[in-house]
Tab-separated table of C-alpha atoms in Angstrom:
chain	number	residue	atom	x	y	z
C	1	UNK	CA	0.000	0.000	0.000
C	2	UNK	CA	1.687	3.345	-1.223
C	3	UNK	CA	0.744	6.363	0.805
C	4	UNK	CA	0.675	9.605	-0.421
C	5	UNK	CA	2.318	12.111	1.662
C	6	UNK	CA	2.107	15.287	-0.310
C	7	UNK	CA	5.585	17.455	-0.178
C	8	UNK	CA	5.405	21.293	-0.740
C	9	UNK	CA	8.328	22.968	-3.003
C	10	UNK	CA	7.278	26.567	-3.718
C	11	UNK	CA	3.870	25.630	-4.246
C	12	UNK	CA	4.291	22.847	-6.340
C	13	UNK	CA	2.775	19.352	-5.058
C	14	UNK	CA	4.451	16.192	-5.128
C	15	UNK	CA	3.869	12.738	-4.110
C	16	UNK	CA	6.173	10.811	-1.929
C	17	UNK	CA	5.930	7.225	-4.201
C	18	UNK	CA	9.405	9.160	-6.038
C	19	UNK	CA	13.032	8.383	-4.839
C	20	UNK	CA	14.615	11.263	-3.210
C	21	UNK	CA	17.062	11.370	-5.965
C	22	UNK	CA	13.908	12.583	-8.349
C	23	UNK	CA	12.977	14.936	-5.970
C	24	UNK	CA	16.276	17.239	-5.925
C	25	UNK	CA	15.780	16.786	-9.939
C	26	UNK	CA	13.165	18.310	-9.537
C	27	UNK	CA	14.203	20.838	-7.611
C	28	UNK	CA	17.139	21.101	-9.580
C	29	UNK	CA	14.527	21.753	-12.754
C	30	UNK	CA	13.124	24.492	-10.911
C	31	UNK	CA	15.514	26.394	-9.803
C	32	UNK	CA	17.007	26.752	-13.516
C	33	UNK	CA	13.259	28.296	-14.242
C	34	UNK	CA	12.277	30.027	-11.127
C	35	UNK	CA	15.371	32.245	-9.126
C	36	UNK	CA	12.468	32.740	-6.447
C	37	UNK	CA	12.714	29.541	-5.178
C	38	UNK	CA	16.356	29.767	-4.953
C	39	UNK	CA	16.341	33.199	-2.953
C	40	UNK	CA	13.846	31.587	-0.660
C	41	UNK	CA	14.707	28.435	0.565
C	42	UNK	CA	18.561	28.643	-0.174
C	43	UNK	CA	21.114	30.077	2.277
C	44	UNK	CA	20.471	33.210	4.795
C	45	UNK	CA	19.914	36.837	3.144
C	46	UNK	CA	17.912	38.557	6.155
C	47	UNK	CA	21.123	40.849	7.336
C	48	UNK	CA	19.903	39.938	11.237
C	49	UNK	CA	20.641	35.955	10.031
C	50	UNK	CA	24.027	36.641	8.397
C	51	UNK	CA	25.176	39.250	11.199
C	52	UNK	CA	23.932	36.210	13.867
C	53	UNK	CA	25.694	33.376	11.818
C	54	UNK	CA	29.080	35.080	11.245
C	55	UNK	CA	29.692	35.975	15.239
C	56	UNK	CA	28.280	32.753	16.038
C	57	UNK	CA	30.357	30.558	14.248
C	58	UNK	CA	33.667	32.803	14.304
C	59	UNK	CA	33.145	32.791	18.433
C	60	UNK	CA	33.070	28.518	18.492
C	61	UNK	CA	36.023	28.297	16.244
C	62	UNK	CA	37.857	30.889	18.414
C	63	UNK	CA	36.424	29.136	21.320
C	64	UNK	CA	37.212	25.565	20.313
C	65	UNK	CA	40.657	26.278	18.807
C	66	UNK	CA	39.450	24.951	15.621
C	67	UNK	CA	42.199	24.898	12.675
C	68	UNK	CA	40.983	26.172	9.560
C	69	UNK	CA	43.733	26.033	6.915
C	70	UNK	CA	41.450	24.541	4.575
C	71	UNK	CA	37.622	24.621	5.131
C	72	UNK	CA	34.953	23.190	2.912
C	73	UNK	CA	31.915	24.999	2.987
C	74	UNK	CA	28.982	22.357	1.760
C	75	UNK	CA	25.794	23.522	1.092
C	76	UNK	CA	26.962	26.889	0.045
C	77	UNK	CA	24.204	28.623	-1.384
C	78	UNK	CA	25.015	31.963	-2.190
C	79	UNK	CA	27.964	32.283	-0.706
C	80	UNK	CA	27.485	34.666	2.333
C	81	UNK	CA	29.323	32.360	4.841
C	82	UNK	CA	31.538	31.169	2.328
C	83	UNK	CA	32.562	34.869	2.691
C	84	UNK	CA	32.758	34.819	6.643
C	85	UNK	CA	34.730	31.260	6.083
C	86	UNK	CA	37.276	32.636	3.562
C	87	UNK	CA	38.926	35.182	6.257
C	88	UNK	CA	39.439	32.715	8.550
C	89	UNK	CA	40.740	30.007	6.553
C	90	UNK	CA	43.248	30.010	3.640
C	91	UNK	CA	42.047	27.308	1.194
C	92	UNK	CA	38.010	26.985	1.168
C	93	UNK	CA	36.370	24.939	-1.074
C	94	UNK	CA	32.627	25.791	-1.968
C	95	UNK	CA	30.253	23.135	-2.798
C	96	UNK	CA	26.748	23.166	-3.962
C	97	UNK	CA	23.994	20.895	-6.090
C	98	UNK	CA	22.439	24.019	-7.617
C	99	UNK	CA	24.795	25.891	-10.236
C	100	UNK	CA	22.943	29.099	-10.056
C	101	UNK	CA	23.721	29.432	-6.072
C	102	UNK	CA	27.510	29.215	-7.480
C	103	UNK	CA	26.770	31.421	-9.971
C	104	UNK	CA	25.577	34.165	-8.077
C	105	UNK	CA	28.268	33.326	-4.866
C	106	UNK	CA	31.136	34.083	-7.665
C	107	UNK	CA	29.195	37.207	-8.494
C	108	UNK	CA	28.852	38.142	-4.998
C	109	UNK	CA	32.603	37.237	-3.528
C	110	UNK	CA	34.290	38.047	-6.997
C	111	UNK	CA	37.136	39.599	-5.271
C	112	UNK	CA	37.833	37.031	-2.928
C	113	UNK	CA	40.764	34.652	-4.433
C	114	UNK	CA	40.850	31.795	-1.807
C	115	UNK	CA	37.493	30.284	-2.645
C	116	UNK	CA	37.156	27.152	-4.940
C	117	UNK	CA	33.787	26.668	-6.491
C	118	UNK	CA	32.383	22.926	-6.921
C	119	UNK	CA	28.945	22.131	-8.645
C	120	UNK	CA	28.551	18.471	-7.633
C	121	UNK	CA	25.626	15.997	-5.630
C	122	UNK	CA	26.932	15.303	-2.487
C	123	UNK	CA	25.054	11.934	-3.141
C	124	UNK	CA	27.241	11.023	-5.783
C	125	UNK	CA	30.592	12.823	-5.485
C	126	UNK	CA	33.132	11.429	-3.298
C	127	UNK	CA	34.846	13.849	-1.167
C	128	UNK	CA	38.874	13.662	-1.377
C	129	UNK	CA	40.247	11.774	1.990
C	130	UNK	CA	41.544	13.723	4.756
C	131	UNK	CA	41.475	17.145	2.723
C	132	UNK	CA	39.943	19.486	5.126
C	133	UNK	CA	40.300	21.007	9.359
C	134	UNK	CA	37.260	21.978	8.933
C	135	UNK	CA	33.772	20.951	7.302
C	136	UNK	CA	30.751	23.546	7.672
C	137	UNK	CA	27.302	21.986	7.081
C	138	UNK	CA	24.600	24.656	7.348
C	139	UNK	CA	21.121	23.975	6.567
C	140	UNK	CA	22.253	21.275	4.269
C	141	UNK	CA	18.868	20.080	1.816
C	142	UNK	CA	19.975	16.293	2.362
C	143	UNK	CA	19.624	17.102	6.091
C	144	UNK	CA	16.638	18.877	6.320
C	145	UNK	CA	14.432	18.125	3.370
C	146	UNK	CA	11.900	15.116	3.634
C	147	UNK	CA	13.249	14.044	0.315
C	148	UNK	CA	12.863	10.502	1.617
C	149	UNK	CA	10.381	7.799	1.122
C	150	UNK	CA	10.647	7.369	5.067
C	151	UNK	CA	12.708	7.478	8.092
C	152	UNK	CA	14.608	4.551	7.727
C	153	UNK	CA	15.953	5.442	4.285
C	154	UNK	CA	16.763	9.093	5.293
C	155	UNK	CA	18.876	7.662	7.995
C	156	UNK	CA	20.575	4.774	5.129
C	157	UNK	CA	21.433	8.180	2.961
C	158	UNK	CA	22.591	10.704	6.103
C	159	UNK	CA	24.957	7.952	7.327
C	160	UNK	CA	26.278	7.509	3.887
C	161	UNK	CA	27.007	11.131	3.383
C	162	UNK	CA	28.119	11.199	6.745
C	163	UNK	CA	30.345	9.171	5.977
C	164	UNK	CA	31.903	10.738	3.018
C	165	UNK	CA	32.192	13.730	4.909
C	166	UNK	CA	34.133	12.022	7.919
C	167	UNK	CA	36.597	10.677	5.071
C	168	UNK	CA	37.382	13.952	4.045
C	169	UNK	CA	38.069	15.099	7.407
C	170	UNK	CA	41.843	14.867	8.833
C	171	UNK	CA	42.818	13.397	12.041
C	172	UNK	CA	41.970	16.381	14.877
C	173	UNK	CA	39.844	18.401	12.091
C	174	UNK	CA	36.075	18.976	12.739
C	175	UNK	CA	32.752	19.010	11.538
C	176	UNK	CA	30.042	21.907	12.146
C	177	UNK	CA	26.726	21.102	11.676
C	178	UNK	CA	23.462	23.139	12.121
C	179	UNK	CA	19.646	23.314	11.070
C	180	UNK	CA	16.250	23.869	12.234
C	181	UNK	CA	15.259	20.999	13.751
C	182	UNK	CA	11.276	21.188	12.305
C	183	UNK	CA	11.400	18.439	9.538
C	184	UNK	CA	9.838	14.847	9.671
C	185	UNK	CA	12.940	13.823	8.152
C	186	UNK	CA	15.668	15.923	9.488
C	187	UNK	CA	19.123	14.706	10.231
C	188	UNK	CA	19.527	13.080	13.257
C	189	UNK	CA	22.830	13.858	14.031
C	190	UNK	CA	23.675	11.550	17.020
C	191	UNK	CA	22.530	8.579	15.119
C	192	UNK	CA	24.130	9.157	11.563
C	193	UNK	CA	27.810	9.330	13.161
C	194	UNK	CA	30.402	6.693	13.527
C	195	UNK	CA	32.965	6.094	16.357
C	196	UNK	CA	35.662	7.826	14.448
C	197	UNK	CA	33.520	11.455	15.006
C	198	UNK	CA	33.630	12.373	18.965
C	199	UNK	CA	31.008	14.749	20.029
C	200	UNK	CA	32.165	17.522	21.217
C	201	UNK	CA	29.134	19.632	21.973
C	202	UNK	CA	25.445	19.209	20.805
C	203	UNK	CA	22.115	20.796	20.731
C	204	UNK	CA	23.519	25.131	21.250
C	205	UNK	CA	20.804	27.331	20.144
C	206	UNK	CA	22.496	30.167	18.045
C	207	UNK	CA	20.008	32.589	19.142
C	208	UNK	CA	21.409	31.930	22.891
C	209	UNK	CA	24.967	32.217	22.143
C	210	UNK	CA	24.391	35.604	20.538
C	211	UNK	CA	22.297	36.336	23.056
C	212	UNK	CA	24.159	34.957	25.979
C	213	UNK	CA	27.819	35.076	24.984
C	214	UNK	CA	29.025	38.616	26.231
C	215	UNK	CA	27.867	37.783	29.639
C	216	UNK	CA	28.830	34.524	29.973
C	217	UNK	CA	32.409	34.463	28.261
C	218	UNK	CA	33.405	37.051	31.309
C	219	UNK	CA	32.047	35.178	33.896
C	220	UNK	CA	32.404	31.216	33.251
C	221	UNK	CA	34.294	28.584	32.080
C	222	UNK	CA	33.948	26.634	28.516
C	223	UNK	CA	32.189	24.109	30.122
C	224	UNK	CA	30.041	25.503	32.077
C	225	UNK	CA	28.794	27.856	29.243
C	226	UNK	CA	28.271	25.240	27.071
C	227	UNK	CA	25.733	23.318	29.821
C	228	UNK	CA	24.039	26.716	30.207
C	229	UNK	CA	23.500	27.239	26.804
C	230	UNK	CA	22.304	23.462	25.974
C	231	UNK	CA	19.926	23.475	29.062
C	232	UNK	CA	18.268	26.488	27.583
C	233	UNK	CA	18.207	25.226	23.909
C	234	UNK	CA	16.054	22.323	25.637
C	235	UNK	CA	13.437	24.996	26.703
C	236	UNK	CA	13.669	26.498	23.321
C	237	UNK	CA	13.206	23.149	21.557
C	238	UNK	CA	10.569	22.487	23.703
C	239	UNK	CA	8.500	25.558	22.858
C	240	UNK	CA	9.406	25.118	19.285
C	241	UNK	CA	7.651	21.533	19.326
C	242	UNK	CA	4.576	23.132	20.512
C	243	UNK	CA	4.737	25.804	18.062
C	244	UNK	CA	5.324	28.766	20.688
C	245	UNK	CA	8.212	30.126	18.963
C	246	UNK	CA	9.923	29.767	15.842
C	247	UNK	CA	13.553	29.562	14.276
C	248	UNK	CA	15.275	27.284	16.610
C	249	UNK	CA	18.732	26.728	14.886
C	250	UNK	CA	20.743	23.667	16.580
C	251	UNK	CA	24.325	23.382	16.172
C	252	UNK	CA	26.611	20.238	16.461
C	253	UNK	CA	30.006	20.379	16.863
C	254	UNK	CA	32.202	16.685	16.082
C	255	UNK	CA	35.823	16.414	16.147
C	256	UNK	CA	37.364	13.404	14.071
C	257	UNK	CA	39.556	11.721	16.169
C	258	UNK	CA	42.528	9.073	15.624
């Protein structure tokens, strides 16, 4: 018995009895005819989001001690914290499934000469072994779209490209992951891993670190602000579930280890 579990891009209905590898065609197909649906499901452009993602993220690599030599930056988009990425790091390497987000993240960081540009499915492209320090995964579609026929074969696919990601990884480098955690079908980031990626921290809101981190960086130690600002995520997630508040952003933080 197929059920039909309809799936909203932009509008335009589909039926979940497709492979998810149909359904990024097909999102592929529209983003060549529509730029709209790029601009709104791909990558931040409210200022507020990019201003909140770029101290965010710069504070935890500061924080952690996180190398950044070379960074790969999947899921691109646009290119806005490809930008933030490429003044921290000296080799970055931009990847994306959609060629007009590279398009227009060349356009936008055409002066910026430490930025490689890669077009590729992350489904079928095989990451080069221990390249990177750093991997940045930020609201990455094979994480957070139900492209998926059902949970089971979501989490088959997340540990695969978990996987390939961990490969590319070197000894001591890390892996930065965040979304929204409001999809059926969402990563689940605990389960996809392996025992070669140690958690290092899990579930930080980055509302509460912006929030939060002036005061608490004065006043406590690593550990301590970490528990404060997981406890609160917790609330946050909470409230999200019951559809009190919105935009809950979870971050996960893995360190490949020897």
């Amino acid at each position: 018995n197929i059920k039909f579990k309809h799936i909203y891009f932009t509008k335009i209905k589909y039926f979940q009895m497709v492979s998810h590898r149909e359904y990024r065609d097909k999102d592929k197909e529209i983003a060549k005819k529509n730029f709209d649906f790029l601009i709104k499901n791909y990558g931040p452009s409210d200022n507020t989001e990019i201003f909140r993602k770029m101290y965010v993220y710069i504070r935890l690599i500061d924080m952690l001690k996180i190398k950044t030599e070379y960074t790969l930056d999947l899921g691109c988009g646009f290119g806005t914290l490809t930008k933030v990425l490429s003044l921290i790091s000296k080799k970055i390497d931009a990847l994306d499934f959609f060629q007009e987000s590279i398009d227009v993240a060349k356009k936008k960081n055409i002066n910026i000469s430490n930025i490689n540009y890669i077009c590729e499915d992350i489904f079928n492209y095989n990451l080069e072994t221990k390249k990177y320090d750093l991997v940045f995964v930020s609201e990455f579609h094979p994480f957070t779209r139900n492209y998926y026929k059902d949970s089971n074969e979501s989490l088959i696919c997340h540990k695969k490209i978990i996987k390939n990601i961990e490969n590319s990884i070197k000894d001591n480098g890390y892996l930065i992951i965040s979304h929204i955690p409001s999809k059926a079908q969402c990563i689940d980031v605990l389960k996809s891993i392996d025992y070669k990626l140690e958690i290092v921290v899990f579930d930080l809101d980055e509302r509460l670190i912006l929030l939060l981190d002036n005061f608490l960086k004065n006043f406590v130690n690593q550990k301590i602000y970490f528990f404060i600002i997981k406890t609160l995520t917790k609330i946050r997630i909470i409230l999200h579930k019951l559809k009190i508040i919105k935009g809950v952003k979870l971050i996960y933080i893995l360190k490949k280890i020897n």
